[in-house]
Tab-separated table of C-alpha atoms and ligand atoms in Angstrom:
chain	number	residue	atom	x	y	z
A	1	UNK	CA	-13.396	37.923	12.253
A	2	UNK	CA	-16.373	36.204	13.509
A	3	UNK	CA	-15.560	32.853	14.418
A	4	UNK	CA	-17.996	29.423	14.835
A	5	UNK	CA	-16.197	26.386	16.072
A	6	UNK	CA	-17.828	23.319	15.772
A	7	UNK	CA	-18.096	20.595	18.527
A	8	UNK	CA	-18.369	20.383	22.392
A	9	UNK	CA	-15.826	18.337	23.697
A	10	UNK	CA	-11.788	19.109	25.038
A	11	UNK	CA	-10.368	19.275	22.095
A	12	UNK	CA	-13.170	22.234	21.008
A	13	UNK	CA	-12.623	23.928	24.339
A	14	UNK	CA	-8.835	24.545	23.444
A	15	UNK	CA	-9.721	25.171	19.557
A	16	UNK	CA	-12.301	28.152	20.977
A	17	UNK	CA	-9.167	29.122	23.835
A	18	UNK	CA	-6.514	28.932	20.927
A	19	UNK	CA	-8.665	31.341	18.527
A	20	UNK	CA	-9.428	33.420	21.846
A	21	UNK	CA	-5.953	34.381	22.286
A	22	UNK	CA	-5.843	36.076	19.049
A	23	UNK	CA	-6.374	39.510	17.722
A	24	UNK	CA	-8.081	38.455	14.399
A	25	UNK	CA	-10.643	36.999	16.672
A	26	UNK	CA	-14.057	39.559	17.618
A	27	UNK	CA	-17.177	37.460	18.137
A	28	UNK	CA	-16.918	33.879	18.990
A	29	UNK	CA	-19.481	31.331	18.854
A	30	UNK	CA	-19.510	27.459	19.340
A	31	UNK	CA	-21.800	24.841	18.240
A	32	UNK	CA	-23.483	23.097	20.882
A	33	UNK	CA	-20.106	24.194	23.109
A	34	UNK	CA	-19.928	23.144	26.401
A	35	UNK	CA	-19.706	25.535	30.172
A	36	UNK	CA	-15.841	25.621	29.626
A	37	UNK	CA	-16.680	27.255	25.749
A	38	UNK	CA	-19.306	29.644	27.140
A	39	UNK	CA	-16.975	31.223	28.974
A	40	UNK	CA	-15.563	32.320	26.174
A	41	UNK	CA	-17.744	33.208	23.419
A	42	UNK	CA	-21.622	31.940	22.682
A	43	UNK	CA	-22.596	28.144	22.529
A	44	UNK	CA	-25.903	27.925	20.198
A	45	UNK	CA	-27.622	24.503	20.495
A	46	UNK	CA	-27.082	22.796	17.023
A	47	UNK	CA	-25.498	19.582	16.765
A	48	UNK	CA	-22.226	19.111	15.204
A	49	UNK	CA	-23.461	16.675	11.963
A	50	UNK	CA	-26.204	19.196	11.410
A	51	UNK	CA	-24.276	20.476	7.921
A	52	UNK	CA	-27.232	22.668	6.663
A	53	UNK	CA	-27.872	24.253	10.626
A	54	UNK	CA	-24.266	25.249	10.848
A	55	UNK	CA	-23.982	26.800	7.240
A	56	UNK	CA	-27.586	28.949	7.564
A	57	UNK	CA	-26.232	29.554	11.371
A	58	UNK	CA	-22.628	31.342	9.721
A	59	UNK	CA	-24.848	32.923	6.828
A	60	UNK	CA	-27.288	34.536	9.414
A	61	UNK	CA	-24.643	35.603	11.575
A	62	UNK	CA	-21.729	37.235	9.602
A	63	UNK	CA	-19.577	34.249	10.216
A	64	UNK	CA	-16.281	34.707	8.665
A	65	UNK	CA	-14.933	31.275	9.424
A	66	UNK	CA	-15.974	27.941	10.558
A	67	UNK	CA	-13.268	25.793	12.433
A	68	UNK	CA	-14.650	22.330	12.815
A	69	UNK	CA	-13.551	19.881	15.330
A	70	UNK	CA	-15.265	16.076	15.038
A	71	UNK	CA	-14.567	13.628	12.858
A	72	UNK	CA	-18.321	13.247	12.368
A	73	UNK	CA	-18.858	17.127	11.539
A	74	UNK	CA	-16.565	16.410	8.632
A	75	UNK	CA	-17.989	13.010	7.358
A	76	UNK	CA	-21.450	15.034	7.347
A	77	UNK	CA	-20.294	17.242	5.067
A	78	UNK	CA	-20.109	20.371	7.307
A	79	UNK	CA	-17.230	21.908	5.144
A	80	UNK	CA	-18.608	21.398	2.125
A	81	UNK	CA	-22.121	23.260	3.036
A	82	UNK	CA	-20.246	26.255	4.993
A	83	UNK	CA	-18.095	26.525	1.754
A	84	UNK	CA	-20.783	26.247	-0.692
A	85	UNK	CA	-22.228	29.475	1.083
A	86	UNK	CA	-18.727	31.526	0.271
A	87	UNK	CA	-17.542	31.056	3.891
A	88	UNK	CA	-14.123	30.055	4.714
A	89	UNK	CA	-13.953	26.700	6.729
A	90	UNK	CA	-11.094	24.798	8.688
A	91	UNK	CA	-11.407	21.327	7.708
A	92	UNK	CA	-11.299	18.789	4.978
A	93	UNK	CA	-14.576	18.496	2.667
A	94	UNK	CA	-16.208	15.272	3.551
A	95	UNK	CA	-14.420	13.637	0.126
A	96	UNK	CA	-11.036	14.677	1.676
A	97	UNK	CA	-11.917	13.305	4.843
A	98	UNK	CA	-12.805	9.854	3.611
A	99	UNK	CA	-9.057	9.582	4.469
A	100	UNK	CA	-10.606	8.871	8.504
A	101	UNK	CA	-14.351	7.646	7.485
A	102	UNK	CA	-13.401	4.833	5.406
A	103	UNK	CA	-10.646	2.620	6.400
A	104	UNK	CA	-10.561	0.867	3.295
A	105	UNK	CA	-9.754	3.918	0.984
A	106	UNK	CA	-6.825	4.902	3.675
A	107	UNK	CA	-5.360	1.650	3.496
A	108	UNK	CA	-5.238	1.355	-0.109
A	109	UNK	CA	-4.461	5.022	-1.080
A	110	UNK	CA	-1.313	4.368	1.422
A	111	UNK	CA	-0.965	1.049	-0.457
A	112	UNK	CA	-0.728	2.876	-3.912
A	113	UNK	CA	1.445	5.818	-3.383
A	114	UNK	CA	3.833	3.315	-0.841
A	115	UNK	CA	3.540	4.789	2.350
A	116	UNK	CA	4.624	2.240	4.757
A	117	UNK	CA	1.968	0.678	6.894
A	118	UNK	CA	0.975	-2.733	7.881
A	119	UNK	CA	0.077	-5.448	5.125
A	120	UNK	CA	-4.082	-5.870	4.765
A	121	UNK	CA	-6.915	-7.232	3.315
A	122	UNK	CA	-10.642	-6.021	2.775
A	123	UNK	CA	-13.598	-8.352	3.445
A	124	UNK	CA	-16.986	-7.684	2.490
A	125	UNK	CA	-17.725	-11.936	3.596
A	126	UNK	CA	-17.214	-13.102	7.578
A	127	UNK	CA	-16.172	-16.311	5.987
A	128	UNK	CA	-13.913	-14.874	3.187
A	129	UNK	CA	-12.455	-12.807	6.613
A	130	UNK	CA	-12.542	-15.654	8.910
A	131	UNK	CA	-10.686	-17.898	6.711
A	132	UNK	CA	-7.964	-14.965	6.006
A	133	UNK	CA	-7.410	-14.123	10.041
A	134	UNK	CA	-6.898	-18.306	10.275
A	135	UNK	CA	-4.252	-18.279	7.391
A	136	UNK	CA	-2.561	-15.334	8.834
A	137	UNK	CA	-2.377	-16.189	12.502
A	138	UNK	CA	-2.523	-13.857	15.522
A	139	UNK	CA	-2.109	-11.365	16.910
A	140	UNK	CA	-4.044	-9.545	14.445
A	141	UNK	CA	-6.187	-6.336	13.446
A	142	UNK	CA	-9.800	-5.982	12.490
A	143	UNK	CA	-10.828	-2.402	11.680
A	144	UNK	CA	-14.530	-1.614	10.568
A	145	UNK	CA	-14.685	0.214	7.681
A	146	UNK	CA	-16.414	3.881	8.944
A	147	UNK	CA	-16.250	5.921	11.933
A	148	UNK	CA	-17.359	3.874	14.787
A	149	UNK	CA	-16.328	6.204	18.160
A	150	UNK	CA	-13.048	5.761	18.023
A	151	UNK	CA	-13.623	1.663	18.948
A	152	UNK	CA	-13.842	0.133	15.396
A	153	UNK	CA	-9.990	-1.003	15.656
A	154	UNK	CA	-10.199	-3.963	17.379
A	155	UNK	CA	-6.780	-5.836	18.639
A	156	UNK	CA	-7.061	-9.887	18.594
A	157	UNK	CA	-4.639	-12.006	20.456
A	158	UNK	CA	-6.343	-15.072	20.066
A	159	UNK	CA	-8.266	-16.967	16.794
A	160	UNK	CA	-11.440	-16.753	19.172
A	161	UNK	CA	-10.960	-13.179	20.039
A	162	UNK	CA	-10.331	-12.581	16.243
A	163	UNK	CA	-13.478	-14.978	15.377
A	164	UNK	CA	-15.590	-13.269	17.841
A	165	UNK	CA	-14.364	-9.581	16.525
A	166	UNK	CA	-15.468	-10.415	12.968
A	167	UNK	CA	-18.839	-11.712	14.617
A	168	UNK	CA	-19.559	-8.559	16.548
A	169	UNK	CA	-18.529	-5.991	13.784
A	170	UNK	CA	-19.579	-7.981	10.704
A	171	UNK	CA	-22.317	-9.910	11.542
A	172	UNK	CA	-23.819	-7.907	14.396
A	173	UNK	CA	-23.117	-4.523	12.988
A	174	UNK	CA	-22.188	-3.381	16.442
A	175	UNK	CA	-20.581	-0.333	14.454
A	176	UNK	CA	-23.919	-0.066	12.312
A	177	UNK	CA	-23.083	0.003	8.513
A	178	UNK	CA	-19.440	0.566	9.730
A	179	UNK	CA	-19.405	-3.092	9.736
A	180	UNK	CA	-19.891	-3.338	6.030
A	181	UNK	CA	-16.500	-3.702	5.355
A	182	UNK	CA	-13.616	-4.498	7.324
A	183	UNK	CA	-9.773	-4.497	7.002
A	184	UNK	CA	-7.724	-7.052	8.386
A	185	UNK	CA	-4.213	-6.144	8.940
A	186	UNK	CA	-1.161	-7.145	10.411
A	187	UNK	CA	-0.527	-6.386	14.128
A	188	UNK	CA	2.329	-3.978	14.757
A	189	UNK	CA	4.872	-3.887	17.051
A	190	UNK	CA	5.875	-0.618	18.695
A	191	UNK	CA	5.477	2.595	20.596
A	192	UNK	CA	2.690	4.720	19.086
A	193	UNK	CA	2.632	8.325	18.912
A	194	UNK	CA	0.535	11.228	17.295
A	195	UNK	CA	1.447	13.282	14.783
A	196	UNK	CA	-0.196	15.950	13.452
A	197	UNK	CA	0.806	18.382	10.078
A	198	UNK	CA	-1.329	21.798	9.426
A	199	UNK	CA	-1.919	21.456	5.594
A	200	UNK	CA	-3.527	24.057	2.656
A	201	UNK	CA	-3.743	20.449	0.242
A	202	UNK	CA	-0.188	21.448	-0.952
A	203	UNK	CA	2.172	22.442	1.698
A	204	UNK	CA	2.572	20.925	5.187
A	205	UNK	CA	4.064	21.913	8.359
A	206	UNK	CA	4.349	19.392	11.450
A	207	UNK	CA	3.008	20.130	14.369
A	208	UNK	CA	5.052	19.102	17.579
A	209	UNK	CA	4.948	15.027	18.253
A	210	UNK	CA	2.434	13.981	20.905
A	211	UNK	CA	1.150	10.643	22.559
A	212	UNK	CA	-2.140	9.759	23.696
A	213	UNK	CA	-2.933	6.842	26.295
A	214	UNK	CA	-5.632	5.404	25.055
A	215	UNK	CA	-6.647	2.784	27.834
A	216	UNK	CA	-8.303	3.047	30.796
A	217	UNK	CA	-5.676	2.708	33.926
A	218	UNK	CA	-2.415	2.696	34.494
A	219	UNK	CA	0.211	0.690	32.030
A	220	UNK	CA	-2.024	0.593	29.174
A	221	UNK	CA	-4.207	-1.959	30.381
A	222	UNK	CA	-8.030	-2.358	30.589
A	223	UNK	CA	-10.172	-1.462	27.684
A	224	UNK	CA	-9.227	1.691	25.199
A	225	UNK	CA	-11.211	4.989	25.770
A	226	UNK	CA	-11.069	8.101	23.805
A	227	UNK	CA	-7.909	8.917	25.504
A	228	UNK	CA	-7.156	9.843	29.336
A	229	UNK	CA	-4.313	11.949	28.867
A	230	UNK	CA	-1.543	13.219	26.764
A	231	UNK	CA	2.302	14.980	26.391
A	232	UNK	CA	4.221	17.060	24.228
A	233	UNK	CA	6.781	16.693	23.005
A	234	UNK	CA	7.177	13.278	22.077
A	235	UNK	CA	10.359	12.143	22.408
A	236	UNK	CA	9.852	8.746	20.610
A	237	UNK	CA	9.618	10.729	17.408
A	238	UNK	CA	13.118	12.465	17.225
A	239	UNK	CA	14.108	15.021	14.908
A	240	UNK	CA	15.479	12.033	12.749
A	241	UNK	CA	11.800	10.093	13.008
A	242	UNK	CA	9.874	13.345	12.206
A	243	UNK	CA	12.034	13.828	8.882
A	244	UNK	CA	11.647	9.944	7.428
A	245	UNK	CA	7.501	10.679	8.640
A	246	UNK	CA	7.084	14.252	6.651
A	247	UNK	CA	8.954	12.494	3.539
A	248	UNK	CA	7.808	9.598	3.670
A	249	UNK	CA	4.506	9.642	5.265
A	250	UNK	CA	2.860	13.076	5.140
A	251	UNK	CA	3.808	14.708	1.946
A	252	UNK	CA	3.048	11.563	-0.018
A	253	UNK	CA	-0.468	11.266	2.105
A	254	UNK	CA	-1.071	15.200	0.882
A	255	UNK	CA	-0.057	14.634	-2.851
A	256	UNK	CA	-2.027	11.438	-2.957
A	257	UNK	CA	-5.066	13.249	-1.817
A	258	UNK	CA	-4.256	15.836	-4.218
A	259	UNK	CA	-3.995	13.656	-7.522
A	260	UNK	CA	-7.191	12.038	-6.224
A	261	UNK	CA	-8.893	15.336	-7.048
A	262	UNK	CA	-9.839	15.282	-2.910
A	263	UNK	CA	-6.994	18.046	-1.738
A	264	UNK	CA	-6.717	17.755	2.034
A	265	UNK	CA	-7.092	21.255	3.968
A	266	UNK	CA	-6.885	21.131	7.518
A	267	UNK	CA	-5.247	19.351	9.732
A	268	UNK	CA	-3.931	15.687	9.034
A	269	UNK	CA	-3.458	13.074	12.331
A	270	UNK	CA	-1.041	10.279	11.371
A	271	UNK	CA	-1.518	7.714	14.043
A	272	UNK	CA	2.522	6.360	13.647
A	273	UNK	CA	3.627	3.019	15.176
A	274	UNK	CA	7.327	3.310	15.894
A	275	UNK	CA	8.774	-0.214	14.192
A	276	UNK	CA	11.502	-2.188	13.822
A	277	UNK	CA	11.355	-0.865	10.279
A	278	UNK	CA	10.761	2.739	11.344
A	279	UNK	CA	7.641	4.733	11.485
A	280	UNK	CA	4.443	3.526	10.012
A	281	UNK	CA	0.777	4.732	9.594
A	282	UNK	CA	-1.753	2.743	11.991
A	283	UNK	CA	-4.311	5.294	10.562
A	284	UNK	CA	-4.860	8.652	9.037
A	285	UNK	CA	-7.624	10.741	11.324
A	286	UNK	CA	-8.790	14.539	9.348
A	287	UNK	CA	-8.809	16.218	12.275
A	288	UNK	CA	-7.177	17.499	15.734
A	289	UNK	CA	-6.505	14.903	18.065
A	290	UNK	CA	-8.583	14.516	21.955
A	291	UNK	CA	-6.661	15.009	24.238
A	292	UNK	CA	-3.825	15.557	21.997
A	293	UNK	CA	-4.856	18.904	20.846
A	294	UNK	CA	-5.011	19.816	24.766
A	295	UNK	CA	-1.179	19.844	24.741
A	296	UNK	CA	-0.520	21.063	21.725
A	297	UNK	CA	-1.876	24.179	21.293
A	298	UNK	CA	-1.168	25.415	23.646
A	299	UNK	CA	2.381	25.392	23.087
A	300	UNK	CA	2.085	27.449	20.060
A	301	UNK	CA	3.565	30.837	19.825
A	302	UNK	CA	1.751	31.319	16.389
A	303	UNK	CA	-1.682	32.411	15.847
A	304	UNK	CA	-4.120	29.658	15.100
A	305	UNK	CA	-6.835	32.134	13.907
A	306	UNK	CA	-4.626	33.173	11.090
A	307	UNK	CA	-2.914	30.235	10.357
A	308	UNK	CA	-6.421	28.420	10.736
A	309	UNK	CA	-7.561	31.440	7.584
A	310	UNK	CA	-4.378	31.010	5.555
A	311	UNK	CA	-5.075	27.228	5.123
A	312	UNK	CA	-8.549	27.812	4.477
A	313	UNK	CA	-7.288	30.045	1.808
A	314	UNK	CA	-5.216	27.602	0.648
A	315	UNK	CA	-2.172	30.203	1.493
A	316	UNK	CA	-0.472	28.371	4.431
A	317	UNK	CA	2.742	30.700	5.547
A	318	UNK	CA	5.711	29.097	4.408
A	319	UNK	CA	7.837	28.975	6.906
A	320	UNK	CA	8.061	26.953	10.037
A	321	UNK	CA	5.544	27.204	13.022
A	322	UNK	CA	7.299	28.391	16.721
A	323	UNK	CA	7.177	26.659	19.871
A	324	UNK	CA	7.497	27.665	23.252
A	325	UNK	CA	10.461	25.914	24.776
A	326	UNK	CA	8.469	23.919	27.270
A	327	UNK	CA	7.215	20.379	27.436
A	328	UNK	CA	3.388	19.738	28.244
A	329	UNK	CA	1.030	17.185	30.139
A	330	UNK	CA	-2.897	17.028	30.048
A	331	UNK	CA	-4.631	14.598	32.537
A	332	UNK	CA	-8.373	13.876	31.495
A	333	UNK	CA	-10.571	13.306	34.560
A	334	UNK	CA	-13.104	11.249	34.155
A	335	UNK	CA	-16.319	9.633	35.545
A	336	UNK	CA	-15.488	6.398	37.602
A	337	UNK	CA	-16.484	3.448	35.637
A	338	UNK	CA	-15.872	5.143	32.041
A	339	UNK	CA	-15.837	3.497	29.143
A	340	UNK	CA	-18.539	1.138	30.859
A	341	UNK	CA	-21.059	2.287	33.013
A	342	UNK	CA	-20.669	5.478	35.055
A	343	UNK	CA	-23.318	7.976	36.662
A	344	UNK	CA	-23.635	11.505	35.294
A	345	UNK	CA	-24.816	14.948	37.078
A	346	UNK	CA	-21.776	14.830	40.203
A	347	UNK	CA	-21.015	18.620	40.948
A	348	UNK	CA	-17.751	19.814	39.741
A	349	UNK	CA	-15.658	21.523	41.936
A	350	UNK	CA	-12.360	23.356	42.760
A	351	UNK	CA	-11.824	24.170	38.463
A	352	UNK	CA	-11.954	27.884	40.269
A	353	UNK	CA	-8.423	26.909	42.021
A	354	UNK	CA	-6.825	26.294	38.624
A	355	UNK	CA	-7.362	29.879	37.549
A	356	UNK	CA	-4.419	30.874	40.388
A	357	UNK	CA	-2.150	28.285	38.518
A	358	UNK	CA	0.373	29.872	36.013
A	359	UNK	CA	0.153	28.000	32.688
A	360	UNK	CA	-2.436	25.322	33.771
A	361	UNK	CA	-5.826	25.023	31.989
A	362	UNK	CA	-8.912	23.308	32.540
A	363	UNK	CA	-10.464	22.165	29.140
A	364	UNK	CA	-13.703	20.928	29.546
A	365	UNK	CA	-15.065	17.640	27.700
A	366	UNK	CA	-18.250	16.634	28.950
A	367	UNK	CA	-19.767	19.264	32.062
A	368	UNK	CA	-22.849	20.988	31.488
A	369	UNK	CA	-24.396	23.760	34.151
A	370	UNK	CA	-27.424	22.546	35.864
A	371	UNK	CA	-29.266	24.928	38.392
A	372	UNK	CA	-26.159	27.255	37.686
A	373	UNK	CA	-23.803	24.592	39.751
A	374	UNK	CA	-21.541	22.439	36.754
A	375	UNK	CA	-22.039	19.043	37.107
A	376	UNK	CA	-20.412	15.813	35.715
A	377	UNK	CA	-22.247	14.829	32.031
A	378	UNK	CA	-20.211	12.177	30.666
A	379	UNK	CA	-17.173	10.119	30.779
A	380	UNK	CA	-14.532	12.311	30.220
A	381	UNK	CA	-15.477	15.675	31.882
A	382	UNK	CA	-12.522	17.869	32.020
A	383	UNK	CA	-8.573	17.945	30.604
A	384	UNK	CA	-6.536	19.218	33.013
A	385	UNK	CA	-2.970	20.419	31.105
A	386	UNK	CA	0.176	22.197	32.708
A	387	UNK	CA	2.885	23.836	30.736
A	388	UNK	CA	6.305	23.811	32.091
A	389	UNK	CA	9.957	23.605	31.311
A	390	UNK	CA	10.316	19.909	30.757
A	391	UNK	CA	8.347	17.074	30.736
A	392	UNK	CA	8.634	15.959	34.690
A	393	UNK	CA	7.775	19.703	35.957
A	394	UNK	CA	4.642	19.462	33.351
A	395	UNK	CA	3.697	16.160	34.880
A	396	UNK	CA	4.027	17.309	38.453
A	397	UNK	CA	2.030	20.344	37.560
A	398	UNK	CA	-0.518	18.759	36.071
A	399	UNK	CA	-1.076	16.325	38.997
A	400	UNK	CA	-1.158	18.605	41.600
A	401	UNK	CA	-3.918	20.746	39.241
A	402	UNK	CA	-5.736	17.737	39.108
A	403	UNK	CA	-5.589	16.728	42.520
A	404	UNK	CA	-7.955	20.526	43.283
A	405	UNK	CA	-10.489	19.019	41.159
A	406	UNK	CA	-13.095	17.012	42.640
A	407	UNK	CA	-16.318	15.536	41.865
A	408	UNK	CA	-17.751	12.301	43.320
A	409	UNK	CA	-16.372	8.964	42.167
A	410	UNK	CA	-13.407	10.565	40.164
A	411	UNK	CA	-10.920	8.816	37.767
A	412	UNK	CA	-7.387	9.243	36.358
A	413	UNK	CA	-4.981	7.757	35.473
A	414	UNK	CA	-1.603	8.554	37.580
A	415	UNK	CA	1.174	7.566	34.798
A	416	UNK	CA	0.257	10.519	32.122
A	417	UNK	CA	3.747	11.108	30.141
A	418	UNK	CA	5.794	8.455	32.628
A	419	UNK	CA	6.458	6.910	29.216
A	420	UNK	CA	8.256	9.895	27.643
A	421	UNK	CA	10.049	10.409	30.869
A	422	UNK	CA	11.267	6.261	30.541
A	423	UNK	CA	12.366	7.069	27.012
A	424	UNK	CA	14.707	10.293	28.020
A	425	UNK	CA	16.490	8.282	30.910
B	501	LIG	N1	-6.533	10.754	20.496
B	501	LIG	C1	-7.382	9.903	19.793
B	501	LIG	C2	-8.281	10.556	18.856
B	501	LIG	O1	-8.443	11.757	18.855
B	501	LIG	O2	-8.876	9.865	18.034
């Protein structure tokens, strides 16, 4: 097969590694890629929401399948225009993924088929909203309605942060149109974790349970980025907690979508706060988790290319995925001063010294090549992930990767997966 993944960040560096390692797999292209995709098939420069590039780009080139990795891909229909061409596609049609693009038909299709999630209420009026987040009290949630980055979930601890929130994403339209809309929803309280289910629109099997750490240093504190590092497995979602969140969570999520006449092919991210009252969805996301996807991939034994085809197909093999009996860690390096201000075009060196390492990989998320030397060209530049037999040898691993690669004014955090290890003692 001929293969076009779609996106330039980690997560489509170890999409484009994962489809590497298999045998169904002859030409590989990526669109826009990035250095660390290069190396492994051909990056051609069209942008990711460009639905009609990427369709005449498979047509023209004997594309047999189109594996796309941003939410935004999907919301611009990318799926749907590769399809309508006769080409298989990985990924939900932009109708299925209204599921992540609008948080207001998530909430409520969870509402009507009882999936358990936190109590809400839609505003289209900043007073109707303001006078709802009074009545309710804090700590609260405000979500705008679309995609906004990964930064339209807002947290409010206090009525003016809560006031001010409604101001910036209603009123302001900081998230553009996003803003349009907004959910207001009860805070949770809990450990959150990712968890991920391959799906043809009928049949579902999990992926293994991951965590993200969303903020910026150490703890969970500062602001929230798009994620500095991950670790798989999970334990906060035990066998018992993945049963209760395929029954009661996933497989409902997949029918509803079904009987909505909007079946859900790809892969579905259930963002899962682990309550009091057991899991429950913070949100549904139609596609692969960054940096999750950096850890769990590459723990599959199966082959992505053909499971990737089968659900495509709508023929997802029915029987359960395998695993290799190890735990993994991914710690994103990133530009000092990300999410705020940082300075791009620092050289990148040492990634070389990883290639010597058994098991560890260097996904990159924002490096481009300038004057043939890679250089820094974002805020998270590369993922650096380390297999091993349990968690604590992963997270060792990982850090001393890490610690080879150096660019100027380099950030990570140092607690990647210390939260898993807390849990198992
Ligand atoms: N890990 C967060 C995200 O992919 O949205």
């Amino acid at each position: 097969m001929n293969v076009l993944v779609v996106g330039k960040g980690g997560r489509e560096h170890t999409l484009a590694w994962a489809l590497r390692q298999s045998a169904l797999v002859k030409d590989l292209y990526a669109a826009p890629g990035n250095p660390g995709i290069a190396a492994l098939g051909k990056c051609v420069d069209i942008a990711p929401e460009d639905a009609p590039g990427i369709a005449g780009f498979a047509r023209e080139n004997g594309i047999d399948l189109v594996v796309v990795g941003p939410d935004g891909a999907l919301e611009a229909g990318v799926v749907d225009a590769v399809e309508s061409l006769g080409i298989r596609a990985f990924g939900p049609t932009r109708a299925a993924a209204e599921i992540e693009w609008s948080k207001v038909f998530s909430k409520q299709m969870m509402q009507e088929e009882g999936i358990p999630t936190a109590a809400f209420a839609v505003f289209s009026d900043v007073d109707a909203a303001r006078a709802y987040v009074i009545e309710q009290g804090v700590p609260i949630v405000i979500k705008a309605d679309g995609l906004a980055a990964g930064k339209g979930a807002l947290v409010c601890r206090t009525a003016e942060e809560a006031m001010k929130a409604l101001d910036v994403v209603m009123t302001d339209r900081m998230f553009g149109d996003a803003g349009r809309n907004v959910v207001v929803e009860a805070f949770m309280e809990g450990e959150e974790a990712s968890v991920f289910a391959l799906t043809d629109g009928e049949r579902v099997l999990p992926l293994v349970p991951s965590q993200d750490h969303k903020p910026i240093h150490d703890g969970d504190s500062g602001p929230n980025t798009g994620g500095m590092g991950a670790y798989a497995p999970a334990p906060v979602i035990d066998e018992g907690a993945m049963r209760d969140i395929l029954e009661r969570i996933i497989e409902p999520a997949v029918r509803g979508m079904k009987t909505r006449g909007r079946p859900f092919r790809g892969v579905l991210y259930c963002g899962i706060m682990m309550t009091d009252q057991g899991p429950m969805v913070v949100e549904f996301n139609s596609r692969f988790g960054d940096p999750e996807t950096q850890v769990i991939l590459p723990l599959l034994e199966d082959d992505f290319a053909e499971l990737a085809v089968g659900i495509s197909e709508g023929r997802m093999p029915d029987r359960p995925l395998t695993w290799k009996r190890k735990a993994a860690t991914c710690v994103v390096v990133a530009s000092g001063g990300y999410p705020g201000e940082y300075e791009k075009g620092m050289e990148i060196c040492g990634l070389e010294r990883l290639d010597a390492m058994d098991d560890v990989f260097a996904f990159h998320a924002d490096t481009a090549r300038r004057d043939g030397k890679l250089v820094t060209n974002g805020g998270r530049i590369v993922g650096v992930t380390a297999l091993a037999d349990d968690l604590a040898s992963s997270i060792d691993r990982a850090y001393e990767a890490v610690d080879r690669v150096r660019f100027e004014n380099r950030y990570f955090r140092r607690d990647i997966g210390q939260k898993g290890l807390r849990r198992m003692a």
